[in-house]
Coordinates of C-alpha atoms and ligand atoms in Angstrom, one line a residue:
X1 CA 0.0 0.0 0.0
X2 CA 2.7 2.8 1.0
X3 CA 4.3 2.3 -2.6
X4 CA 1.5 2.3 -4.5
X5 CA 0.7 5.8 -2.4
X6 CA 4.1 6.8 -3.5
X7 CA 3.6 6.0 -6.9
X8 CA 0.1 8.2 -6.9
X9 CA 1.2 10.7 -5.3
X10 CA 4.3 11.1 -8.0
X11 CA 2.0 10.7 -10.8
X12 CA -0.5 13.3 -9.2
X13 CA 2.9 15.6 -8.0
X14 CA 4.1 15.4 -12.1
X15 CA 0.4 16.3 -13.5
X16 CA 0.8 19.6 -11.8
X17 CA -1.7 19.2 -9.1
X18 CA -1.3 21.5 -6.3
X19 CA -1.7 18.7 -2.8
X20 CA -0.8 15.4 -4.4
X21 CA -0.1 13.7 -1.2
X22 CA -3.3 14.6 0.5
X23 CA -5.0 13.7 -2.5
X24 CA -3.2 10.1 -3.3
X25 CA -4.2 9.9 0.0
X26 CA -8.1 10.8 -0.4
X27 CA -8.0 8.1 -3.7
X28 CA -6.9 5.3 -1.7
X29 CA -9.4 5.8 1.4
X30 CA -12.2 5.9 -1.5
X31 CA -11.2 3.1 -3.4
X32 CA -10.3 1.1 -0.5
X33 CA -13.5 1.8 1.6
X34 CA -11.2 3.4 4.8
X35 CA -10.7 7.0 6.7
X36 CA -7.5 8.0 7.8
X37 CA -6.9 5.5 10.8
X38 CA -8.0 2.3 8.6
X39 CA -5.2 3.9 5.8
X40 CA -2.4 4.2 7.9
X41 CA -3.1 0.9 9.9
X42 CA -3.8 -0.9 6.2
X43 CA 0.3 0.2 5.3
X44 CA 1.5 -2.9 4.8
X45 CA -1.4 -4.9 3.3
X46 CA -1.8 -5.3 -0.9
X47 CA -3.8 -3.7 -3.1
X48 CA -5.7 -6.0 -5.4
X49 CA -6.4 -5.7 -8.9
X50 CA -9.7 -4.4 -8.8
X51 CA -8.7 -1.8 -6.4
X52 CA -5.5 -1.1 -8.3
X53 CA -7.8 -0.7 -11.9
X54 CA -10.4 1.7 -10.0
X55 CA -7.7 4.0 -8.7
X56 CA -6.0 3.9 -12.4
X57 CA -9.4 4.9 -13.4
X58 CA -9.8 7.6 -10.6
X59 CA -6.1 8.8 -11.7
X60 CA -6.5 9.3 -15.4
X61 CA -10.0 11.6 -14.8
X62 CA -8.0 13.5 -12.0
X63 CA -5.1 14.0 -14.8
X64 CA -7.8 15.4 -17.0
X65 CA -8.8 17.8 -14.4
X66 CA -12.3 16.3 -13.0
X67 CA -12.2 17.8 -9.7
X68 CA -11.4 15.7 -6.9
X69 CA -14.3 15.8 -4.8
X70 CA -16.3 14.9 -8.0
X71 CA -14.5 11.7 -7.7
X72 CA -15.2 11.1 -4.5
X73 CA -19.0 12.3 -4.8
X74 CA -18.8 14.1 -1.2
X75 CA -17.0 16.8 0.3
X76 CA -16.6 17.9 4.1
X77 CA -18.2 21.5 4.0
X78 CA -19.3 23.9 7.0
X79 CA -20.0 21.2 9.2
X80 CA -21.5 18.6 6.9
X81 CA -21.1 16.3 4.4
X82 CA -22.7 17.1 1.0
X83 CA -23.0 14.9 -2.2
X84 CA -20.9 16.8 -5.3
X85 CA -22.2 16.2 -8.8
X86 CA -21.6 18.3 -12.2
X87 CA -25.5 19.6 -11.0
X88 CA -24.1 22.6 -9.0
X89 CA -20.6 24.2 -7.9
X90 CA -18.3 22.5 -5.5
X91 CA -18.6 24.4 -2.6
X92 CA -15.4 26.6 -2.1
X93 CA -13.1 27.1 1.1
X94 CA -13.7 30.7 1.4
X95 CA -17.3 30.5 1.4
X96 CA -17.1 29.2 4.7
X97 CA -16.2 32.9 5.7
X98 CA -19.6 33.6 4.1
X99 CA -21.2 30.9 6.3
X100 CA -19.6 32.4 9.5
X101 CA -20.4 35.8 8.8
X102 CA -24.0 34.6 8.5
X103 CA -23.8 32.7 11.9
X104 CA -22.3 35.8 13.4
X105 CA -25.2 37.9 12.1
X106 CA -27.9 35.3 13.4
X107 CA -26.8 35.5 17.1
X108 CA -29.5 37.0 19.0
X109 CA -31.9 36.8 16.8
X110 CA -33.7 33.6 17.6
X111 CA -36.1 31.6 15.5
X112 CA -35.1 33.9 12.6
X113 CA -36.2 33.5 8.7
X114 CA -33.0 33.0 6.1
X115 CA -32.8 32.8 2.7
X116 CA -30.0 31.4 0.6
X117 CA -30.5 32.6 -2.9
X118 CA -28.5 30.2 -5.5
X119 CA -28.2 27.5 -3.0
X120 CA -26.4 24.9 -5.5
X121 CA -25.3 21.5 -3.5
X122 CA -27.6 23.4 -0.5
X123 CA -24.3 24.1 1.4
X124 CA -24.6 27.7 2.9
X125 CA -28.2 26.9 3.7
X126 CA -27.7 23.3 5.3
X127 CA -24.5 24.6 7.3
X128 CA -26.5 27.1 8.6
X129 CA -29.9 24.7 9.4
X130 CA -27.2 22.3 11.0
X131 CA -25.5 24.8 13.7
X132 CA -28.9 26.9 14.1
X133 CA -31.9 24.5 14.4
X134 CA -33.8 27.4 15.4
X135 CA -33.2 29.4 12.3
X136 CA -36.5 28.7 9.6
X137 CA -34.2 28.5 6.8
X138 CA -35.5 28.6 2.7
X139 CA -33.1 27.6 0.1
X140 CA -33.5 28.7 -3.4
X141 CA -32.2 28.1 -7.0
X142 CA -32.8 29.1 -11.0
X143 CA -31.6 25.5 -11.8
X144 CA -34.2 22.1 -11.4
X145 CA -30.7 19.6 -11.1
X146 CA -29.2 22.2 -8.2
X147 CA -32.3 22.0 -6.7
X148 CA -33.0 18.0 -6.5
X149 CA -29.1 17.9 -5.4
X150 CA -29.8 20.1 -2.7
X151 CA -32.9 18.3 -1.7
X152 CA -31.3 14.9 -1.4
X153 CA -28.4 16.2 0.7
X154 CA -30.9 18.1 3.0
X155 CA -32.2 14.7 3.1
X156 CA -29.1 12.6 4.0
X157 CA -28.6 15.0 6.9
X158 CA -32.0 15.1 8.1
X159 CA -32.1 18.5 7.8
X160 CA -35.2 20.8 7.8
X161 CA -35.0 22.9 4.7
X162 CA -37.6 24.2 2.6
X163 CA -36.8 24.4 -1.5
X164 CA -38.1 26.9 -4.0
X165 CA -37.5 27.1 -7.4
X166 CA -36.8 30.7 -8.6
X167 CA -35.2 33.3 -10.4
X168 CA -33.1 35.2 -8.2
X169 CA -35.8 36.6 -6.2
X170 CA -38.7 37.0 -8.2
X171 CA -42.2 35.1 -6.9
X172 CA -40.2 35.1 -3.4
X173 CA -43.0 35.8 -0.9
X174 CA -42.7 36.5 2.7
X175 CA -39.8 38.5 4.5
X176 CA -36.7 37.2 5.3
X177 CA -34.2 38.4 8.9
X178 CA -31.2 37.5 6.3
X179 CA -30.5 36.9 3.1
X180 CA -27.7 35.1 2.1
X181 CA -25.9 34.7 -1.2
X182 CA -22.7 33.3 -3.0
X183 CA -24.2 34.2 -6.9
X184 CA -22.6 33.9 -10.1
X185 CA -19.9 37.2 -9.5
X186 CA -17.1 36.2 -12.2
X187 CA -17.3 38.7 -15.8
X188 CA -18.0 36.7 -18.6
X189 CA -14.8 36.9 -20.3
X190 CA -12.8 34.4 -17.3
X191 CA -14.8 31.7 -19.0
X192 CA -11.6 31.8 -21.7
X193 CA -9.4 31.4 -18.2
X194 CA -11.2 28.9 -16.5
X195 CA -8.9 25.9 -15.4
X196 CA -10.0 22.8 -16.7
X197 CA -11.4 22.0 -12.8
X198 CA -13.6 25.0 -13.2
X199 CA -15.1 24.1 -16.1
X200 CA -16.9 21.5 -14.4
X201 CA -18.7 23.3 -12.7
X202 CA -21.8 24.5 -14.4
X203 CA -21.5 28.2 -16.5
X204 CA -25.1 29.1 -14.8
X205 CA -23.1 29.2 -11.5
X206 CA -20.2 31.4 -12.4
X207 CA -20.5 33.8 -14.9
X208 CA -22.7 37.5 -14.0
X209 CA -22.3 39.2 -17.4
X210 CA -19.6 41.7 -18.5
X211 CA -18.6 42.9 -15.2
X212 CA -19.9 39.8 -13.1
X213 CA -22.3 41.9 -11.1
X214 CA -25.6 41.9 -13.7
X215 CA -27.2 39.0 -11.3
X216 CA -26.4 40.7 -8.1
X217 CA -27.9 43.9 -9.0
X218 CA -30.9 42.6 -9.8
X219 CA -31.2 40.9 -6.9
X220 CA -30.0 43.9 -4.9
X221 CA -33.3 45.7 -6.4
X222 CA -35.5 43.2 -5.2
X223 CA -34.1 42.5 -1.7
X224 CA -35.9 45.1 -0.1
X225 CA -39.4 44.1 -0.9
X226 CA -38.1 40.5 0.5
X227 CA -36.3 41.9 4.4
X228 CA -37.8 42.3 7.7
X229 CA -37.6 45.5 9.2
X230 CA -33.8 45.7 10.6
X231 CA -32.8 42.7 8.1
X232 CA -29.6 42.1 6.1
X233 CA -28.1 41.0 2.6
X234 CA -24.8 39.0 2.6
X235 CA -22.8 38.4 -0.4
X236 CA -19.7 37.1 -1.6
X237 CA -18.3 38.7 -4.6
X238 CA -15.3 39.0 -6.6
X239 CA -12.4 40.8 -5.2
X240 CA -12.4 42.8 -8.4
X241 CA -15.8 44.1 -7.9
X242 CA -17.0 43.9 -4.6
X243 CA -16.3 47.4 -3.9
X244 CA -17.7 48.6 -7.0
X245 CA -21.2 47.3 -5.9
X246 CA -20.9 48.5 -2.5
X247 CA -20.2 52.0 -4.0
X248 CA -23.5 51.6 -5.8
X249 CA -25.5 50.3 -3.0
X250 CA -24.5 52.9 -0.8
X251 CA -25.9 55.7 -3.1
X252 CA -29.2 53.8 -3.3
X253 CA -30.1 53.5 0.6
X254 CA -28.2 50.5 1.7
X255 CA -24.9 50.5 4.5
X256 CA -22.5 48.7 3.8
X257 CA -19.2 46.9 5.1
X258 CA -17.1 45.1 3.1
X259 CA -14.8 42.0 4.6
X260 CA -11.7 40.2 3.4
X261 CA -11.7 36.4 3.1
X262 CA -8.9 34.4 4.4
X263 CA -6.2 35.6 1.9
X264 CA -6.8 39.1 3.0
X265 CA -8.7 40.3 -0.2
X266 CA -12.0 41.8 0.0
X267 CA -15.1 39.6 -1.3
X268 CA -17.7 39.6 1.4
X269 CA -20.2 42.9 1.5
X270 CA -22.9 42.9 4.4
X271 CA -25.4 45.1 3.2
X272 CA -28.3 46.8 5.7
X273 CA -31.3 48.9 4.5
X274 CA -31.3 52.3 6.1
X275 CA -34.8 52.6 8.2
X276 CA -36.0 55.3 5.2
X277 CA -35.1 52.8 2.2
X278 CA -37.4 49.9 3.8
X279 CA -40.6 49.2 1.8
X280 CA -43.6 48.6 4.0
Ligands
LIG1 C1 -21.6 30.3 -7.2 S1 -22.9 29.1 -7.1 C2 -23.2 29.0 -5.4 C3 -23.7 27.7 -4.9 C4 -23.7 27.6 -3.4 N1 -24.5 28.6 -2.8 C5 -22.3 27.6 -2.8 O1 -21.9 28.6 -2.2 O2 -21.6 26.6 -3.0 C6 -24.3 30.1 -7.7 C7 -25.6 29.4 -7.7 O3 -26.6 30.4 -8.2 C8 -27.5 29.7 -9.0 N2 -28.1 30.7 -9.9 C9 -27.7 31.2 -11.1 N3 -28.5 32.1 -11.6 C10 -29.6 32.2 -10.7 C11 -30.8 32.9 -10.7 N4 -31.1 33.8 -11.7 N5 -31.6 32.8 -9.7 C12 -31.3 31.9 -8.7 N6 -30.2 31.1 -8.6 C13 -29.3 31.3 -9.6 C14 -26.7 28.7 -9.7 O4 -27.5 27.6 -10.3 C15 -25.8 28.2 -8.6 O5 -26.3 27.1 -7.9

């Protein structure tokens, strides 16, 4: 077992991926049915040839740049464990800065309504119904396969979550406390960037027109006719134009703060509507 993790983790190192050990490691507990304890105390036992073909197959689709938790079918996310599928974006690392900005803003204000608009695999909304039980928590999307992905891992958790299918937030009734979102922020023209990883993940859930913030906007105009009295918005944006839409919102009746994600670069905007701007 520890050579054929060798040899993995050289083939992985010499395709350019960025973690090859960690993720020669992640191939063998799949293949071989074990977490970390059951690798390291399986060292010195052999791999067999079926094992040995479905890593080989595992390999030559990571080579090609099928994201690794696509291959596993799960990731560990927020607190929970959520099935991955080509249906809706892998959820990222940093938007679990989203997620604990949105805890932060829920304390004290028990029993509260939340919406996550563009919920994809259901992560920012099931992270949030797992750690607040309390919190009534709606999660929507634009796309039918995000949706039925969300649904079934909001059902492998046991998780009380209600789904609506929607357009950003058009036919949203009722008033939400918070409204969460991670939308589609990138401009259009990174799709000719996009790393072969990225392009697994469906266009509808990356690309916000020319400057990436058409989707946003809109949904900016309709927040206020969807918050409680005293409610907030919280977005993650792109770096590049997070501080162009706070500029915006601010000379339209909204506060603003901006925050940085881990890296230290600005993507998270925590927008409040000023008493006046509320529609009744
Ligand atoms: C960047 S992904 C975020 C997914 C998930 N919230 C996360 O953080 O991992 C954006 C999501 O917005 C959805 N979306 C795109 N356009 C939309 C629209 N007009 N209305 C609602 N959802 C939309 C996509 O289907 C996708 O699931």
């Amino acid at each position: 077992m520890a050579a054929v993790q060798r040899d993995l983790t050289r083939r992985l190192q010499e395709a350019g991926l960025a973690s090859p050990l960690p993720e020669a490691r992640a191939l063998l507990m799949h293949v071989l049915h074990l977490d970390w304890t059951g690798l390291v105390l399986a060292s010195g036992r052999a791999v067999t040839p079926d094992e040995r073909d479905a890593l080989e197959d595992l390999l030559r689709r990571r080579v090609r740049g099928v994201p690794l938790q696509h291959l596993l079918g799960e990731v560990e996310w927020g607190g929970v464990t959520l099935r991955v599928t080509g249906a809706a974006l892998v959820p990222r690392p940093e938007t679990e800065v989203l997620l604990d900005l949105t805890l932060a803003v829920l304390e004290g204000r028990p029993g509260a309504a939340l919406l996550d608009v563009g919920t994809g695999t259901g992560a920012l909304a099931l992270a949030v119904a797992a750690a607040r039980p309390d919190v009534r928590v709606t999660a929507s999307d634009v796309s039918v396969d995000a949706l039925r992905l969300a649904r079934v891992n909001a059902e492998r958790l046991g998780l009380d979550v209600s789904f609506l299918h929607s357009d950003l937030l058009a036919g949203v009734a009722g008033r939400f406390a918070v409204i969460v979102s991670n939308p589609p922020y990138l401009p259009d023209a990174d799709r000719a960037s996009a790393t072969p990883e990225v392009r697994h993940d469906p266009d509808l859930a990356l690309y916000g027109g020319p400057d990436g913030l058409t989707l946003v906007r809109v949904l900016m105009r309709q927040a206020p006719a969807c918050l409680e009295r005293g409610g907030c918005v919280l977005l993650e944006l792109d770096p590049r134009n997070v501080h162009v839409l706070a500029a915006e919102l601010a000379g339209s009746g909204w506060r603003t703060e901006v925050r940085a994600d881990l890296t230290g670069r600005d993507r998270f905007l925590l927008a409040t509507l000023a008493a006046e701007g509320h529609t009744t």
